[in-house]
Short mmCIF file of C-alpha atoms in Angstrom, two decimals:
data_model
loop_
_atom_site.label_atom_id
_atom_site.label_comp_id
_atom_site.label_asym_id
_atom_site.label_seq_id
_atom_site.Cartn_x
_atom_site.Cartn_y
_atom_site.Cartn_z
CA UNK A 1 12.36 16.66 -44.12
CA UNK A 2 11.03 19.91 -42.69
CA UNK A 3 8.14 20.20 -40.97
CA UNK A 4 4.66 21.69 -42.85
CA UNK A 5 4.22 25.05 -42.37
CA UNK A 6 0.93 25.39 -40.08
CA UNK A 7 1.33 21.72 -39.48
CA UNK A 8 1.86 21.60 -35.11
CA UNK A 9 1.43 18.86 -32.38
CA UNK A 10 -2.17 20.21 -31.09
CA UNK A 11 -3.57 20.08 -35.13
CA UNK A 12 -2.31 16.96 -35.25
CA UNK A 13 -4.05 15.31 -32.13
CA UNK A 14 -7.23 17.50 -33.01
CA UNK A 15 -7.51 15.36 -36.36
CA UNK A 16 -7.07 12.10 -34.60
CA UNK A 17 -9.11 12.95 -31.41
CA UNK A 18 -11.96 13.77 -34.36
CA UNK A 19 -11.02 10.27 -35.96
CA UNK A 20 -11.38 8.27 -32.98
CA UNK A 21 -14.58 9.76 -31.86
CA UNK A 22 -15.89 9.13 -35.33
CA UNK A 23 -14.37 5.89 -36.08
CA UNK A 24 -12.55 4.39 -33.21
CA UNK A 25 -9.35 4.33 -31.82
CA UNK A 26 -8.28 1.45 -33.72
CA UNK A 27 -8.93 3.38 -36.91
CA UNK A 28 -6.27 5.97 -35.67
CA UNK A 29 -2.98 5.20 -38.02
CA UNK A 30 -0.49 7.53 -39.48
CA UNK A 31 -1.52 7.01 -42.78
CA UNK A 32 -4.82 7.67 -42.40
CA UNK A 33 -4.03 10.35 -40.26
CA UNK A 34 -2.27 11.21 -42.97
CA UNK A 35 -4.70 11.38 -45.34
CA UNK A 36 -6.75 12.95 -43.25
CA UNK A 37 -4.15 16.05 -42.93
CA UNK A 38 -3.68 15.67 -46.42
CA UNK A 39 0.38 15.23 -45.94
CA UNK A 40 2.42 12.42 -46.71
CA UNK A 41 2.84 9.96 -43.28
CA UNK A 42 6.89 10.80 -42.95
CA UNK A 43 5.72 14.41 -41.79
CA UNK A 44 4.09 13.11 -38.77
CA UNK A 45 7.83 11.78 -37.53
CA UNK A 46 8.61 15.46 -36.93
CA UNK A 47 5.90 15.54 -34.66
CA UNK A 48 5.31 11.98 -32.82
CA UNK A 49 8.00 8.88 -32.46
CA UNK A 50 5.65 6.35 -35.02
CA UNK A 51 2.28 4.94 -33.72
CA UNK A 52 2.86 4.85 -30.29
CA UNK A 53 4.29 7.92 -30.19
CA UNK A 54 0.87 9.05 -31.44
CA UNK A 55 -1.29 7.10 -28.74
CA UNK A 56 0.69 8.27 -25.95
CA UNK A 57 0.68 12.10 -26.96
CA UNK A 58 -3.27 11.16 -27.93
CA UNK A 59 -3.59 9.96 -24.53
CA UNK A 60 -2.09 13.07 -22.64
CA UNK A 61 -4.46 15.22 -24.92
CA UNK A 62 -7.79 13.26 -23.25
CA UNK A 63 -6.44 13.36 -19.99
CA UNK A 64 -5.68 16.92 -20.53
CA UNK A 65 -9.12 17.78 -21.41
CA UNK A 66 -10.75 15.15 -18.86
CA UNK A 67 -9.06 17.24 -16.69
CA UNK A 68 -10.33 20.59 -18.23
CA UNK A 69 -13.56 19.29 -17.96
CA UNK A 70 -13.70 18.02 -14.03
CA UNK A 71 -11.67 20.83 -13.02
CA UNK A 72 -14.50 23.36 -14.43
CA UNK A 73 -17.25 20.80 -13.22
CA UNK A 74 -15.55 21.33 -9.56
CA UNK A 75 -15.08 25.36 -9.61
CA UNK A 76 -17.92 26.62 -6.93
CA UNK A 77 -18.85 23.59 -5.55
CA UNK A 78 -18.03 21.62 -2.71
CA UNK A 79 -18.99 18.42 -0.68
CA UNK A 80 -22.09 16.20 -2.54
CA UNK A 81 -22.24 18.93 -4.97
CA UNK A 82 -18.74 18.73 -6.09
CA UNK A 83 -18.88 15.16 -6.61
CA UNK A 84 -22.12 15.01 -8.53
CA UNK A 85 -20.60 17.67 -10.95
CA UNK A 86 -17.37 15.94 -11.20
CA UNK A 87 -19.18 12.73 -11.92
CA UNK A 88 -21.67 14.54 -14.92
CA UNK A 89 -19.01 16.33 -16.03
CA UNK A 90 -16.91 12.62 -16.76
CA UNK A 91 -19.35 10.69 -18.35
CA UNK A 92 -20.93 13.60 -20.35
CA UNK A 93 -17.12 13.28 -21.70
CA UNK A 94 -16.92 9.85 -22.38
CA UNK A 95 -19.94 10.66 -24.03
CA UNK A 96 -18.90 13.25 -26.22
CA UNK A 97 -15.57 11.75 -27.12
CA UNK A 98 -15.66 8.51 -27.08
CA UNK A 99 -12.71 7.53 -29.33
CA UNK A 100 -10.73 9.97 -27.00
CA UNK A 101 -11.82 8.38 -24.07
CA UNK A 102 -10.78 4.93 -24.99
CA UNK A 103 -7.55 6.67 -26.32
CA UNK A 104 -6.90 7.82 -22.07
CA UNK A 105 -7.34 4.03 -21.10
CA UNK A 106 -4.94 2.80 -23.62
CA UNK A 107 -1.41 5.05 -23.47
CA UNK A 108 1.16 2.33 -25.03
CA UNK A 109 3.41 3.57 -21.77
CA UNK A 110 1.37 4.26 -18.88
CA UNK A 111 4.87 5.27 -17.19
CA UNK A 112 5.38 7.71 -19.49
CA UNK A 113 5.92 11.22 -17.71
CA UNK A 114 3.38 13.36 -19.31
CA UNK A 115 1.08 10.25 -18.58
CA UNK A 116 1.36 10.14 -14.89
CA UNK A 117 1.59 13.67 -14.59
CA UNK A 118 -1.79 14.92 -15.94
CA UNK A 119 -3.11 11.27 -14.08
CA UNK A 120 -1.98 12.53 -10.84
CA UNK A 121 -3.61 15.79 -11.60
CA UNK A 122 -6.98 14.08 -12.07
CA UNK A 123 -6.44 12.20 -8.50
CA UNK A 124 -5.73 15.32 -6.86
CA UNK A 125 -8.81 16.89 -8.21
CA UNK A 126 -10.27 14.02 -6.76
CA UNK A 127 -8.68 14.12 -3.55
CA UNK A 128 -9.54 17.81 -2.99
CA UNK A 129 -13.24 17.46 -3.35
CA UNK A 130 -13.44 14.36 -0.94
CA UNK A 131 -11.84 16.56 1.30
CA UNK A 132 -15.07 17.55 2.50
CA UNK A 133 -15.38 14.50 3.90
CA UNK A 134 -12.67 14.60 6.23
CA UNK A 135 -10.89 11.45 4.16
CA UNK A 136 -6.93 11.57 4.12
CA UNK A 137 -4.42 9.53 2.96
CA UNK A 138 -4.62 5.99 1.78
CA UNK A 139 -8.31 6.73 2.71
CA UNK A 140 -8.73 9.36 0.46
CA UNK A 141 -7.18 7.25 -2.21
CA UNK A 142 -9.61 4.05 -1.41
CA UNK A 143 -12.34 6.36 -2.45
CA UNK A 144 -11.20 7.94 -5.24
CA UNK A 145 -10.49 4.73 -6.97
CA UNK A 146 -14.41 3.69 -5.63
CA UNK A 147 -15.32 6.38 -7.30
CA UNK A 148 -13.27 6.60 -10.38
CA UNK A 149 -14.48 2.83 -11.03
CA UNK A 150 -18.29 3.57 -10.77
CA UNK A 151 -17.79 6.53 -13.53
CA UNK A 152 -15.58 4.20 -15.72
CA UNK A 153 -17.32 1.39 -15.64
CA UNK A 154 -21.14 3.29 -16.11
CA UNK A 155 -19.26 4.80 -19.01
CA UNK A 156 -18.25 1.48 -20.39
CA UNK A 157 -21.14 0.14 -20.33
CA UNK A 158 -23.20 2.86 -21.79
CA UNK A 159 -20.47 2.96 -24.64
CA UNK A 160 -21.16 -0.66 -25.58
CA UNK A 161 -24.64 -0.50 -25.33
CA UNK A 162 -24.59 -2.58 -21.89
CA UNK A 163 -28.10 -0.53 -20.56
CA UNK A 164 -30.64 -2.26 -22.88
CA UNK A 165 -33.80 -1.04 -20.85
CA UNK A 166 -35.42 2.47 -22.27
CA UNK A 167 -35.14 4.26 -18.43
CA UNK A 168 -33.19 7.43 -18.52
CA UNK A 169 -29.51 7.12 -18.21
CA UNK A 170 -28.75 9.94 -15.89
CA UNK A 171 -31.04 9.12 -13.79
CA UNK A 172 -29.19 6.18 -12.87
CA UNK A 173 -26.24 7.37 -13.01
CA UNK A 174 -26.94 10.19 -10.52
CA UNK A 175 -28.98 7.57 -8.25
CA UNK A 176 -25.42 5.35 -8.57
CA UNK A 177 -23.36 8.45 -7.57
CA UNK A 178 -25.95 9.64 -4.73
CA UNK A 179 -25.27 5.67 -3.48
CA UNK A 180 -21.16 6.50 -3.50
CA UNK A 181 -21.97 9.61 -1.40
CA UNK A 182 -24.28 7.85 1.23
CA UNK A 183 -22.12 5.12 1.94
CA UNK A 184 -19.02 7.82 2.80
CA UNK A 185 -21.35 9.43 4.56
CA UNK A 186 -22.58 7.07 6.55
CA UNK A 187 -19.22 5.42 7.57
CA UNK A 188 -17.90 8.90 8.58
CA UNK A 189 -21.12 9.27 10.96
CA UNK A 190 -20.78 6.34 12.08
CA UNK A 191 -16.77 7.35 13.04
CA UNK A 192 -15.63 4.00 11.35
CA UNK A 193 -12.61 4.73 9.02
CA UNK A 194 -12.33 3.66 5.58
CA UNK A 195 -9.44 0.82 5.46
CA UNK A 196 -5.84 2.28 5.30
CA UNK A 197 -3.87 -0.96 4.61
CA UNK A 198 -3.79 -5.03 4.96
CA UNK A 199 -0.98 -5.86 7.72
#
């Protein structure tokens, strides 16, 4: 079977992204992504390799735009500024696309080359803006993951409704970033390096 005319990989993961931020990632199938295209669910195989062909390429797509999104955040700044930006700019995504999100989290084959590509471009992002302060190597990475799990895991919660109490959101999570900031801060000042690795 051909391929639809004006059917293409990017309108494809456009309908789903719109399905999982509307539904939920487990909503995403190829027959109701089907339906949704108005095609039959055979035409999809010229595009993706089944289900999991779908998630993965789904996955790549979020990353791809997480990336957009962090990258654009970053453009300008530098240092504490950079970081805060980088850390709006994430969770006003999660925010926004929240069936996407969950789709990044969730590749079927995290090994999957256009997985850990765009991943390692999202590190490096990372990387450059702690730059500022003066962390390299496996210290560089020991913060990035810090701060990578504050942003996830505020995210999280705020998706499932984990923050109960009416105070405003961004408030907190800029107070929670600030903290991250401080505490690098600090243990640069204080010339103590961050841990490099167990012997």
């Amino acid at each position: 079977m051909s391929p639809r005319i004006g059917l293409d990989l990017p309108t494809i993961l456009q309908a789903a992204a719109e399905m999982a931020d509307t539904h939920g990632i487990e909503e995403v199938t190829l027959a109701s992504l089907a339906q949704k295209l108005n095609i039959r669910s055979p035409s999809l195989y010229n595009h993706v390799h089944g289900l999991p062909g779908l998630r993965t390429k789904l996955a790549v797509y979020g990353l791809e735009q997480l990336l957009s999104v962090t990258t654009q955040a970053a453009v300008g700044r530098s240092g504490d500024d950079a970081v805060r930006a980088i850390g709006a700019a994430y969770v006003a995504f999660a925010r926004s696309h929240p069936g996407l999100y969950d789709a990044t989290l969730r590749a079927p084959d995290p090994n999957d080359p256009d997985v850990q590509r765009v991943g390692s471009d999202i590190v490096n992002l990372a990387i450059r803006v702690l730059n500022a302060y003066d962390l390299q190597g496996d210290a560089a990475i020991h913060a990035v993951r810090g701060l990578r799990s504050i942003l996830h895991g505020f995210a999280s919660l705020e998706q499932r409704g984990g923050f109960g109490i009416p105070l405003d959101l961004d408030v907190s999570l800029r107070l929670l970033i600030d903290t991250f900031i401080a505490g690098i801060q600090t243990m640069k000042q204080g010339g103590r390096e961050l841990p490099t690795q167990e012997k």
